[in-house]
Coordinates of C-alpha atoms in Angstrom, one line a residue:
M719 CA 63.9 8.4 -36.4
G720 CA 66.4 10.1 -35.0
L721 CA 64.2 12.8 -33.2
L722 CA 62.5 9.5 -31.0
Q723 CA 66.1 8.4 -30.8
N724 CA 66.5 11.4 -29.1
I725 CA 63.5 11.7 -26.7
L726 CA 65.4 9.3 -24.4
P727 CA 68.2 9.2 -22.8
P728 CA 71.8 7.6 -24.8
K729 CA 71.3 3.6 -24.9
E730 CA 74.1 2.7 -23.0
R731 CA 72.7 5.5 -20.2
L732 CA 69.7 2.8 -20.4
E733 CA 71.6 -0.4 -19.4
R734 CA 72.9 0.8 -16.2
P735 CA 71.8 -0.5 -13.2
F736 CA 70.8 1.7 -9.9
T737 CA 73.4 3.4 -8.7
W738 CA 74.9 5.3 -5.6
G739 CA 74.6 7.9 -8.0
D740 CA 71.1 8.1 -8.5
V741 CA 70.2 8.0 -4.2
I742 CA 72.9 11.5 -4.4
V743 CA 70.2 12.0 -7.2
I744 CA 66.8 11.5 -5.1
L745 CA 68.5 13.1 -2.4
F746 CA 69.4 16.2 -3.8
M747 CA 65.6 16.2 -5.4
A748 CA 64.2 15.4 -1.1
M749 CA 66.1 18.6 -1.3
L750 CA 65.0 20.8 -3.3
L751 CA 61.2 19.3 -2.6
Y752 CA 61.8 19.4 1.8
G753 CA 63.4 23.4 0.8
G754 CA 59.6 24.2 -1.4
V755 CA 57.1 22.7 1.4
R756 CA 59.1 24.3 4.6
L757 CA 58.4 27.5 2.8
A758 CA 55.0 27.0 1.4
F759 CA 54.8 26.8 5.6
V760 CA 54.7 30.1 5.1
S761 CA 52.2 30.9 2.0
P762 CA 48.6 32.9 2.5
S763 CA 45.6 30.8 3.3
I764 CA 43.6 32.0 0.5
I765 CA 44.9 32.7 -2.8
K766 CA 42.4 35.0 -5.1
G767 CA 42.6 33.8 -8.8
P768 CA 41.8 35.8 -11.8
R769 CA 38.4 36.6 -13.4
I770 CA 38.8 34.6 -16.8
S771 CA 35.9 35.9 -19.4
L772 CA 34.8 34.2 -21.5
D773 CA 34.4 36.6 -24.3
P774 CA 35.5 35.3 -27.3
S775 CA 37.2 39.0 -27.9
A776 CA 39.1 38.0 -25.0
L777 CA 41.2 35.3 -26.4
P778 CA 43.6 36.9 -28.7
W779 CA 45.2 38.5 -25.9
Y780 CA 45.0 34.8 -24.0
T781 CA 46.1 32.8 -26.8
L782 CA 49.2 35.7 -26.1
F783 CA 50.1 34.8 -22.9
S784 CA 49.7 31.3 -22.6
V785 CA 52.4 31.5 -26.6
G786 CA 54.5 34.3 -23.9
R787 CA 55.0 31.7 -21.1
M788 CA 56.4 28.9 -24.1
L789 CA 58.1 31.1 -25.8
G790 CA 60.1 31.9 -22.3
A791 CA 59.9 28.8 -20.9
Y792 CA 61.6 27.5 -24.6
I793 CA 64.9 29.9 -23.9
L794 CA 65.3 29.0 -21.2
S795 CA 65.6 25.5 -21.7
L796 CA 67.4 26.7 -25.0
L797 CA 69.9 28.0 -22.7
F798 CA 70.0 25.8 -20.6
T799 CA 70.1 22.8 -23.0
L800 CA 73.2 24.4 -24.3
T801 CA 75.0 24.4 -21.5
Y802 CA 73.9 21.9 -20.1
G803 CA 74.8 19.4 -22.4
R804 CA 77.9 21.1 -24.1
V805 CA 79.9 20.6 -20.3
A806 CA 78.7 17.4 -19.9
A807 CA 79.8 16.2 -23.7
Y808 CA 83.3 18.0 -22.6
N809 CA 83.9 17.5 -19.1
R810 CA 83.9 13.7 -17.7
R811 CA 83.5 14.9 -14.5
A812 CA 81.1 17.2 -14.6
E813 CA 79.1 14.3 -17.2
S814 CA 79.6 11.7 -14.3
I815 CA 77.2 13.9 -11.8
L816 CA 74.6 15.2 -14.6
M817 CA 73.9 12.7 -16.8
P818 CA 72.5 10.8 -13.8
L819 CA 71.4 14.1 -12.7
L820 CA 69.4 14.4 -15.8
D821 CA 68.4 10.7 -16.8
V822 CA 67.0 10.9 -13.5
L823 CA 64.7 14.2 -13.6
Q824 CA 63.6 13.1 -16.7
S825 CA 61.7 10.1 -15.3
V826 CA 60.1 12.2 -12.7
P827 CA 56.8 13.1 -12.8
I828 CA 56.9 16.9 -12.8
L829 CA 53.6 17.7 -12.1
S830 CA 54.2 16.4 -8.9
F831 CA 56.3 18.9 -8.3
L832 CA 53.3 22.1 -9.2
P833 CA 51.7 22.2 -6.1
I834 CA 55.2 22.9 -4.0
V835 CA 56.4 24.7 -6.1
L836 CA 53.6 27.2 -6.4
L837 CA 53.5 27.3 -2.7
G838 CA 56.8 28.1 -2.1
L839 CA 57.0 30.5 -4.5
S840 CA 53.8 32.6 -3.6
A841 CA 55.6 32.6 0.1
I842 CA 58.8 35.1 -1.5
L843 CA 57.0 36.7 -4.2
P844 CA 53.9 38.7 -5.4
Q845 CA 51.7 36.1 -6.4
R846 CA 50.9 37.3 -10.1
I847 CA 55.0 36.9 -10.2
A848 CA 54.4 33.7 -8.3
T849 CA 51.7 31.9 -10.6
E850 CA 53.7 33.0 -13.7
S851 CA 57.3 32.1 -12.4
A852 CA 55.4 28.5 -11.5
A853 CA 53.8 27.7 -15.1
V854 CA 57.1 28.8 -16.5
V855 CA 59.5 26.5 -15.0
L856 CA 57.0 24.2 -15.1
I857 CA 57.0 24.6 -18.8
F858 CA 61.0 24.7 -18.5
T859 CA 61.2 20.4 -17.5
S860 CA 58.7 19.4 -19.4
Q861 CA 61.0 21.0 -21.9
A862 CA 65.0 21.0 -21.6
W863 CA 65.8 17.1 -20.6
N864 CA 65.2 15.8 -24.3
M865 CA 66.8 18.4 -25.6
T866 CA 69.5 18.3 -24.0
F867 CA 69.8 14.2 -24.5
G868 CA 69.5 15.2 -27.9
W869 CA 72.4 18.4 -27.7
Y870 CA 74.2 16.3 -25.5
Q871 CA 74.1 12.9 -27.8
S872 CA 75.1 15.3 -31.4
L873 CA 78.5 16.7 -29.6
T874 CA 79.5 13.0 -28.8
T875 CA 79.2 11.8 -31.7
I876 CA 80.8 14.7 -33.9
P877 CA 83.1 12.7 -36.6
K878 CA 86.5 12.1 -35.8
E879 CA 87.4 14.1 -39.0
L880 CA 84.9 17.1 -38.6
R881 CA 87.6 17.1 -34.8
E882 CA 90.9 17.0 -36.5
A883 CA 89.3 19.9 -38.6
S884 CA 88.8 22.5 -36.6
A885 CA 92.0 21.6 -34.4
I886 CA 94.0 22.0 -37.2
F887 CA 92.2 25.9 -38.4
R888 CA 92.7 26.3 -34.3
L889 CA 89.0 27.2 -33.2
N890 CA 88.1 29.0 -30.1
T891 CA 85.5 27.5 -28.0
W892 CA 82.9 30.1 -30.0
L893 CA 84.2 29.4 -33.6
R894 CA 84.7 25.7 -32.5
F895 CA 80.7 26.5 -31.5
K896 CA 79.6 28.2 -34.0
R897 CA 81.1 26.7 -37.0
L898 CA 81.0 23.1 -35.6
E899 CA 79.0 22.1 -33.3
L900 CA 75.6 24.1 -33.2
P901 CA 75.6 23.2 -37.0
F902 CA 76.1 19.2 -36.7
G903 CA 73.2 19.1 -34.0
M904 CA 71.2 21.7 -35.6
I905 CA 68.6 19.1 -36.6
G906 CA 68.4 17.2 -33.8
L907 CA 68.0 20.4 -31.9
I908 CA 65.1 21.5 -33.9
W909 CA 63.5 18.7 -34.3
N910 CA 63.6 18.4 -29.9
S911 CA 62.5 21.7 -30.1
V912 CA 59.9 20.4 -32.2
M913 CA 58.9 17.5 -29.4
S914 CA 59.4 19.8 -26.4
W915 CA 57.4 22.4 -27.4
A916 CA 54.2 20.4 -28.0
G917 CA 54.8 18.4 -24.6
G918 CA 54.8 21.6 -23.5
W919 CA 51.2 22.9 -24.1
F920 CA 50.0 20.1 -21.7
F921 CA 51.9 21.6 -18.3
L922 CA 51.4 24.7 -19.9
M923 CA 47.5 23.7 -19.8
A924 CA 47.7 22.1 -16.0
S925 CA 49.6 25.0 -14.6
E926 CA 46.6 27.0 -16.2
I927 CA 43.6 25.7 -14.8
F928 CA 45.4 25.2 -11.0
T929 CA 43.1 25.3 -8.3
V930 CA 43.1 23.8 -4.7
G931 CA 40.8 24.8 -1.8
S932 CA 40.9 28.3 -1.1
K933 CA 44.1 28.8 -3.5
D934 CA 43.3 29.7 -6.4
F935 CA 46.4 29.5 -9.0
R936 CA 44.7 30.1 -12.3
L937 CA 46.5 32.4 -15.2
P938 CA 44.3 34.2 -18.0
G939 CA 45.2 32.0 -20.8
L940 CA 43.7 29.6 -23.9
G941 CA 43.7 26.3 -20.6
A942 CA 41.7 29.0 -18.3
Y943 CA 39.4 29.8 -20.3
L944 CA 38.7 25.8 -21.4
Q945 CA 38.0 25.0 -18.0
E946 CA 35.9 28.1 -17.3
A947 CA 33.9 27.6 -20.8
A948 CA 33.0 23.9 -19.8
N949 CA 32.8 24.8 -15.4
Q950 CA 29.3 27.8 -16.9
G951 CA 28.4 24.5 -19.4
D952 CA 28.8 26.7 -22.0
F953 CA 29.8 25.1 -26.0
R954 CA 30.2 28.4 -28.2
A955 CA 32.8 29.5 -25.7
I956 CA 34.5 26.0 -25.6
A957 CA 34.3 25.8 -29.9
F958 CA 36.1 29.6 -29.8
G959 CA 38.4 28.2 -26.8
L960 CA 39.3 24.7 -28.9
T961 CA 39.3 26.4 -32.1
A962 CA 41.7 29.4 -31.3
L963 CA 43.7 26.6 -29.6
I964 CA 44.1 24.3 -32.9
V965 CA 44.9 27.4 -35.0
T966 CA 47.9 28.2 -32.6
I967 CA 48.8 25.0 -33.1
M968 CA 48.8 25.5 -36.4
A969 CA 50.1 29.0 -37.0
L970 CA 52.6 28.0 -35.6
D971 CA 53.7 24.3 -36.6
Q972 CA 53.1 26.9 -40.5
F973 CA 55.1 29.8 -40.2
V974 CA 57.9 28.6 -37.4
W975 CA 59.3 24.6 -36.9
R976 CA 58.1 24.3 -40.9
P977 CA 60.0 26.4 -41.9
L978 CA 62.8 26.3 -39.5
L979 CA 63.0 22.8 -40.8
A980 CA 63.1 23.4 -43.9
W981 CA 66.2 25.4 -43.7
S982 CA 68.5 23.3 -41.3
D983 CA 67.9 20.6 -44.0
R984 CA 71.5 22.1 -45.1
F985 CA 73.4 20.6 -42.1
K986 CA 72.4 17.2 -43.3
V987 CA 75.6 15.0 -43.3
E988 CA 75.4 12.8 -46.2
M989 CA 77.3 11.7 -49.6
V990 CA 73.4 11.7 -51.9
E991 CA 71.0 14.2 -51.8
S992 CA 67.9 13.2 -50.0
D993 CA 65.4 12.8 -52.9
R994 CA 62.3 14.3 -51.0
P995 CA 63.1 17.1 -48.7
P996 CA 61.7 18.9 -45.8
T997 CA 59.6 22.4 -47.2
S998 CA 57.8 24.6 -46.5
W999 CA 55.6 27.2 -48.6
F1000 CA 57.1 30.3 -45.8
Y1001 CA 60.0 29.6 -45.5
D1002 CA 60.5 29.4 -49.7
L1003 CA 58.0 33.0 -49.4
V1004 CA 60.4 34.5 -47.0
H1005 CA 64.4 33.8 -47.5
T1006 CA 64.0 35.6 -51.1
S1007 CA 62.4 38.4 -50.0
R1008 CA 64.5 41.8 -49.9
L1009 CA 63.3 42.1 -46.0
F1010 CA 65.3 39.0 -45.8
L1011 CA 68.3 39.2 -47.4
W1012 CA 68.8 42.7 -46.1
I1013 CA 68.4 42.2 -41.7
R1014 CA 70.7 38.8 -43.4
S1015 CA 73.8 41.3 -44.2
A1016 CA 73.7 43.1 -41.2
F1017 CA 73.6 40.2 -39.0
A1018 CA 76.7 38.4 -40.6
S1019 CA 77.7 42.1 -40.1
L1020 CA 77.7 42.4 -36.7
G1021 CA 78.2 38.2 -36.3
E1022 CA 82.0 38.7 -38.2
Q1023 CA 82.8 41.4 -36.0
F1024 CA 82.1 39.1 -33.3
D1025 CA 84.1 37.0 -34.5
H1026 CA 87.0 39.3 -35.0
W1027 CA 86.5 40.7 -31.3
A1028 CA 85.8 36.7 -29.9
I1029 CA 89.6 36.0 -32.5
R1030 CA 91.4 38.8 -29.9
H1031 CA 90.0 37.5 -26.7
A1032 CA 89.3 33.8 -26.2
P1033 CA 92.7 31.2 -26.3
V1034 CA 91.8 28.6 -28.2
K1035 CA 91.2 25.5 -26.3
S1036 CA 90.3 21.6 -27.6
N1037 CA 88.2 21.3 -24.7
L1038 CA 86.2 22.6 -21.7
E1039 CA 88.6 21.0 -18.8
D1040 CA 90.6 22.9 -16.9
E1041 CA 92.9 20.2 -14.3
S1042 CA 94.5 23.3 -12.6
P1043 CA 94.9 22.9 -9.2
K1044 CA 93.1 26.1 -8.3
R1045 CA 90.2 25.1 -10.1
N1046 CA 90.4 21.6 -7.9
W1047 CA 90.9 22.7 -4.9
R1048 CA 87.5 24.7 -5.4
R1049 CA 86.0 22.2 -6.5
S1050 CA 86.3 20.6 -3.7
A1051 CA 85.4 22.9 -1.2
F1052 CA 82.4 23.4 -3.4
S1053 CA 81.6 19.7 -3.3
V1054 CA 81.9 19.4 0.2
C1055 CA 79.7 22.7 0.8
I1056 CA 76.9 20.4 -1.2
A1057 CA 77.4 17.0 1.1
G1058 CA 76.7 19.0 3.7
L1059 CA 73.7 20.9 2.9
L1060 CA 72.5 17.6 0.8
L1061 CA 73.0 16.1 4.4
Y1062 CA 71.8 18.4 6.6
V1063 CA 67.8 18.9 4.6
G1064 CA 67.9 15.0 4.1
Y1065 CA 67.7 14.9 8.0
R1066 CA 65.6 17.8 8.4
A1067 CA 63.2 15.8 5.2
M1068 CA 63.8 12.6 7.6
V1069 CA 62.6 13.8 10.1
M1070 CA 59.3 15.4 8.3
L1071 CA 58.5 12.2 6.4
I1072 CA 58.8 10.1 10.3
S1073 CA 56.0 12.6 11.5
V1074 CA 53.4 11.3 9.0
P1075 CA 51.1 8.6 11.0
Q1076 CA 51.0 5.0 9.5
S1077 CA 47.8 6.0 8.2
Q1078 CA 48.4 8.1 5.9
W1079 CA 51.2 5.8 4.9
R1080 CA 48.7 2.6 4.3
H1081 CA 46.1 6.0 2.4
I1082 CA 50.1 6.3 0.3
G1083 CA 50.3 3.0 -0.7
I1084 CA 47.1 2.2 -1.9
G1085 CA 47.2 5.0 -3.8
V1086 CA 50.4 4.1 -5.3
L1087 CA 48.7 1.1 -6.3
A1088 CA 45.6 3.1 -7.2
T1089 CA 47.2 5.3 -10.2
F1090 CA 49.6 2.5 -10.8
L1091 CA 46.9 0.7 -12.4
R1092 CA 45.5 3.3 -13.7
V1093 CA 48.5 3.8 -15.4
G1094 CA 48.2 0.5 -16.7
V1095 CA 45.0 0.4 -18.3
S1096 CA 46.0 4.0 -20.7
L1097 CA 49.2 1.9 -21.6
V1098 CA 46.9 -1.4 -22.3
I1099 CA 44.4 0.6 -24.4
A1100 CA 47.3 3.1 -25.7
L1101 CA 48.8 -0.3 -26.8
A1102 CA 46.0 -1.7 -29.0
W1103 CA 45.5 0.9 -30.9
T1104 CA 48.3 2.7 -31.9
I1105 CA 50.1 -0.5 -32.9
P1106 CA 47.9 -0.8 -36.0
V1107 CA 47.0 1.7 -36.7
G1108 CA 51.2 3.3 -36.8
V1109 CA 52.0 0.4 -38.8
A1110 CA 49.8 0.6 -41.4
I1111 CA 50.8 5.1 -41.4
G1112 CA 54.6 3.3 -41.5
T1113 CA 54.7 0.6 -44.2
N1114 CA 51.4 2.4 -47.0
R1115 CA 52.5 5.5 -48.2
H1116 CA 48.9 6.5 -49.1
V1117 CA 47.3 6.1 -45.5
A1118 CA 50.2 7.8 -43.9
S1119 CA 49.6 10.9 -46.7
V1120 CA 45.8 11.3 -45.0
L1121 CA 46.5 10.4 -41.6
Q1122 CA 49.8 11.4 -40.6
P1123 CA 48.7 15.0 -40.7
I1124 CA 45.9 14.2 -38.5
V1125 CA 47.6 12.8 -36.1
Q1126 CA 50.7 15.4 -35.7
V1127 CA 47.9 18.4 -35.3
T1128 CA 45.7 16.0 -33.5
A1129 CA 49.0 15.3 -31.1
A1130 CA 49.9 19.0 -30.3
V1131 CA 46.5 19.5 -28.8
P1132 CA 46.8 19.4 -25.3
A1133 CA 45.1 16.8 -23.1
T1134 CA 44.7 18.9 -20.2
A1135 CA 42.7 21.6 -22.8
I1136 CA 39.6 18.8 -23.6
F1137 CA 39.7 17.7 -19.8
P1138 CA 36.8 20.1 -18.6
I1139 CA 35.1 18.9 -21.8
I1140 CA 35.6 15.3 -21.5
L1141 CA 33.7 16.1 -17.4
L1142 CA 31.5 16.9 -18.6
F1143 CA 30.4 13.7 -20.6
F1144 CA 31.8 11.4 -17.1
I1145 CA 31.4 13.2 -14.0
N1146 CA 27.3 12.0 -13.0
V1147 CA 28.1 8.7 -14.7
T1148 CA 29.1 6.1 -11.9
G1149 CA 32.9 5.4 -11.9
G1150 CA 33.2 8.1 -13.6
L1151 CA 36.2 10.0 -12.4
N1152 CA 38.2 7.1 -13.3
I1153 CA 37.2 6.8 -16.3
A1154 CA 37.7 10.1 -17.3
A1155 CA 40.9 9.6 -15.1
V1156 CA 42.6 6.5 -16.9
F1157 CA 41.1 9.0 -20.7
L1158 CA 43.0 12.2 -19.6
M1159 CA 46.3 9.4 -18.9
L1160 CA 45.3 8.0 -22.5
M1161 CA 45.6 10.9 -24.1
G1162 CA 48.3 12.1 -22.7
T1163 CA 50.5 8.8 -23.7
Q1164 CA 48.6 7.3 -26.5
W1165 CA 51.2 9.7 -29.1
Y1166 CA 54.4 8.6 -28.4
L1167 CA 54.0 5.0 -28.4
L1168 CA 52.3 6.3 -31.9
F1169 CA 55.3 7.7 -33.1
N1170 CA 57.7 4.9 -32.0
V1171 CA 55.7 2.6 -33.9
I1172 CA 55.3 4.8 -36.9
A1173 CA 59.4 5.1 -36.7
G1174 CA 60.0 1.2 -36.0
A1175 CA 57.0 0.1 -38.9
S1176 CA 59.3 2.5 -41.3
A1177 CA 62.6 1.1 -40.5
I1178 CA 61.1 -2.6 -41.8
P1179 CA 63.9 -2.7 -44.4
Q1180 CA 62.3 -3.4 -48.1
D1181 CA 64.0 -6.7 -48.7
L1182 CA 63.1 -8.1 -45.1
K1183 CA 59.3 -7.6 -46.5
Y1184 CA 59.6 -9.2 -50.6
T1185 CA 61.5 -12.7 -48.0
S1186 CA 58.7 -12.4 -46.4
A1187 CA 56.7 -12.0 -49.3
L1188 CA 58.7 -14.5 -51.1
L1189 CA 57.8 -17.0 -48.3
Q1190 CA 54.2 -16.5 -48.9
L1191 CA 54.3 -16.1 -44.8
S1192 CA 50.1 -15.3 -44.2
R1193 CA 49.4 -12.0 -42.8
W1194 CA 49.5 -13.4 -38.4
G1195 CA 53.1 -15.1 -39.8
T1196 CA 54.4 -11.9 -40.5
W1197 CA 53.4 -10.7 -37.9
R1198 CA 55.0 -13.2 -35.2
T1199 CA 58.2 -13.4 -37.0
L1200 CA 59.1 -9.8 -38.6
I1201 CA 55.8 -7.2 -37.7
L1202 CA 56.4 -7.4 -33.5
P1203 CA 60.1 -8.1 -33.9
A1204 CA 61.1 -5.6 -35.5
L1205 CA 59.0 -3.0 -34.1
F1206 CA 59.3 -4.0 -29.6
P1207 CA 62.5 -1.7 -29.1
F1208 CA 60.4 0.8 -30.8
I1209 CA 57.6 -0.1 -28.6
I1210 CA 59.1 0.1 -25.3
T1211 CA 60.8 3.3 -26.0
G1212 CA 57.6 4.7 -26.7
A1213 CA 56.4 2.7 -23.3
I1214 CA 58.6 4.2 -21.2
T1215 CA 58.3 7.7 -22.3
A1216 CA 53.7 6.9 -21.9
S1217 CA 54.6 5.2 -19.2
G1218 CA 55.9 9.0 -17.3
G1219 CA 53.6 11.3 -19.0
A1220 CA 50.7 8.9 -17.7
W1221 CA 52.0 9.0 -13.7
N1222 CA 52.2 12.5 -14.3
A1223 CA 48.5 13.4 -15.5
S1224 CA 47.0 12.1 -13.0
I1225 CA 48.3 14.6 -10.9
V1226 CA 45.4 16.9 -13.2
A1227 CA 43.0 13.4 -13.5
E1228 CA 42.3 12.5 -10.2
F1229 CA 41.3 15.6 -8.3
V1230 CA 38.5 17.5 -9.7
H1231 CA 37.5 21.1 -9.4
F1232 CA 34.4 21.7 -11.7
G1233 CA 31.7 23.6 -11.5
G1234 CA 31.9 24.9 -8.3
Q1235 CA 32.4 21.0 -6.6
T1236 CA 35.1 18.8 -6.1
F1237 CA 35.8 15.6 -7.2
F1238 CA 38.2 13.0 -6.8
A1239 CA 39.7 9.0 -7.2
T1240 CA 41.2 7.2 -5.1
G1241 CA 45.1 8.0 -6.7
I1242 CA 48.6 9.0 -5.3
G1243 CA 47.7 12.4 -7.9
A1244 CA 44.6 12.8 -5.9
L1245 CA 46.2 12.1 -2.7
I1246 CA 48.9 14.7 -3.6
S1247 CA 46.1 17.8 -5.0
Q1248 CA 44.4 16.8 -1.0
A1249 CA 47.8 17.5 0.7
T1250 CA 48.0 20.8 -0.2
A1251 CA 44.6 21.6 0.0
K1252 CA 44.6 20.9 4.0
G1253 CA 48.1 22.7 3.9
D1254 CA 48.9 19.1 5.4
Y1255 CA 53.2 19.3 4.0
S1256 CA 54.4 15.9 5.2
L1257 CA 51.6 14.3 3.5
L1258 CA 52.3 16.2 0.7
L1259 CA 56.4 15.6 1.1
A1260 CA 56.0 12.3 1.7
S1261 CA 53.3 11.2 -1.0
T1262 CA 55.7 13.3 -3.6
L1263 CA 58.4 11.6 -2.9
S1264 CA 56.3 8.3 -3.3
M1265 CA 55.8 8.4 -6.2
I1266 CA 58.7 9.7 -7.9
L1267 CA 61.0 6.6 -6.0
T1268 CA 57.5 4.5 -7.1
V1269 CA 58.4 6.3 -11.1
V1270 CA 62.4 6.1 -11.0
L1271 CA 62.0 2.0 -10.1
V1272 CA 59.6 1.2 -12.4
N1273 CA 62.2 2.6 -15.3
R1274 CA 64.9 0.9 -13.8
L1275 CA 63.5 -2.5 -12.6
F1276 CA 61.0 -3.3 -14.9
W1277 CA 61.7 -1.0 -18.5
R1278 CA 65.3 -1.2 -19.1
R1279 CA 64.9 -4.7 -18.5
L1280 CA 62.6 -4.8 -21.7
Y1281 CA 64.9 -2.2 -23.4
K1282 CA 68.0 -3.9 -22.7
I1283 CA 66.2 -7.8 -24.3
A1284 CA 64.9 -5.4 -27.5
E1285 CA 68.7 -4.5 -27.4
K1286 CA 69.8 -7.4 -27.2
K1287 CA 67.2 -10.1 -29.0
Y1288 CA 65.6 -7.6 -31.0
R1289 CA 68.1 -5.2 -32.4
M1290 CA 68.3 -5.1 -36.4
E1291 CA 71.9 -5.2 -37.9

C-alpha cells in the first residue's frame, strides 16, 4: 500500500490551488517545446528506419536492445531521483521550485513530447543516436517522477529520533546518506522502481514503433518486431514476439525484482516482525553462495576505504542549506538569467502560436473534446470491472492467490506491444480505429485503478467487516455503507493516474501507420502526429501545449477537488 501512496505526490500538495508557480513551470515547458520545434525546422525530410527481421533468431538481440534501453533510462532515473529528491527534501528554497515543477511534469502526457524530442535530436545528432537518445529520454520521463516523489517522501518522514542519532554520531553527508537515508527509503525506492520499470515498457514500445509519414523512427527491439509481424499478418512471428516479451518480464521479476524485495525487507522499521515477509527462491540460493560472500566481502572492504576517505575530506553538515552571501549572489544572478530566458522564449513561442490560423484552433478544440470523451469512456469501462474484481482480490485470500499473479504478469505486458494485434481485428470494422483507440487507452489505464482498488479493499479494518456482519447488512447495504466509502480515496488516486495514462495513449492510438496505410481518428493525439508528418511545427506546438494545459487543468480543477473530498469525508481514522 505504501507503494500506491507513493505513485502520486504527497496529499498536502494535491490540495494546493493553481498558483503562479504553476504558470512559471508551464512557461518553462513551453520554452522547452519551442526549442524542440525550432530544432525540428532543420531535421531531415526523409528518415529511413532499420530493417526489422521476423526471424525468431533475431529475438534474443532485440530483447537485449529493449532491456538495454530500459536499463539506461532506469540508471538515469535513479541518479536523478537520488539527487533531485534529496535537494528538494533538505533545501526549502529549492523545494519551493522543484516540487511544483515535478508536480506539473508528472501530469503532462509524456508521449506528446515524443515527436518534438525526436525531430529536435534528429536535427543535431546522427539518426541512430538521436532515436536511441529519444527512446531513453522518453522512458526516463515515465520512470523518474514517481521514484522521485517516493524518495522525497521517505527523506521528509525520517523519524526525529533517527535524525538526532545521526547528529550525535556526527555523520557527514556521505555517511548520513549511506547509514540513514538510503536504508530508510530503500523499501519505497525498490517498490517504486518496480512500478517505474513496468510503466517504462509501455513507453519503450511506443518509442520503438514510432513512424510519421516519410520519417521512420523505428528501433530494433521487441516493439518493432511485434509491429512488423502484425503489419505482415504473420501470426507465428506474433506468437514468438509475445512469448519473448512475457518470458523477459517474468525473468526480470524472478531474477531481479523479487530478490531485491526480499533483501529490502531487512530495512523495515517495525517492533514486531511480519509473519509473511517477501520471499525469493533466487535470493535464498544466491546470498549464501561462496562466490556471493566473496564478492560482498571485497565490496565491503572497498566501501570501508571510501568511508574513511569521505570522513577525512568531507565536512560534517546537518543539511544542504548554505546561506553564504556568495552563494546567494550567484543564485540571484542565475535566477535573473533564467527569468530573462523564459521571457524571451515565451515571447517567441507566443509569436509562433499567433500564426496558427483560426480554423486550426477550431480543429484543436474539437480534437481535445474527442480525446476527452475517449478518455472518459475508457475510465468508465475500467471502473466497471476493476472495482468488483479488485474487491474480490483484496478481501478474499483464495481469490487473491489465484488471480493476483495472473494480474501482475498481465499488467506488466505493455499495451503498445499488443496494439498492432488489436488493429488486425478492428481496422476493417466501421469505426474500428475509434474502438481500438479506446481499447488501447483502457489497456493503459485499468491496472492503475485495479491495484488501487486492491489496496483499498485490503485496508478495510476487520472490525468494521465484523460489525457489518453483526448488523446483518445486505450485500448492497455492505457495499453502500462500508466498501464504496472505504474505496473512494483509492479510486480517485487510481483515476488521476489512469487519466494521465489514457491521454498519453491517445498519441499512439489515434494515428496509426498499419499495413502500408495511415489511419487516424479525430483527436488531439492524431493532430499532434499529423502536424509532425506535415512539418507544420506551429500546429505541433499549439496542439501539444493544448493537450498539456487540458490535462493539467483537468487534474487541478476536477480530480484534485475529488481527492480533497475523499480526504475530508472518507478518510478512515
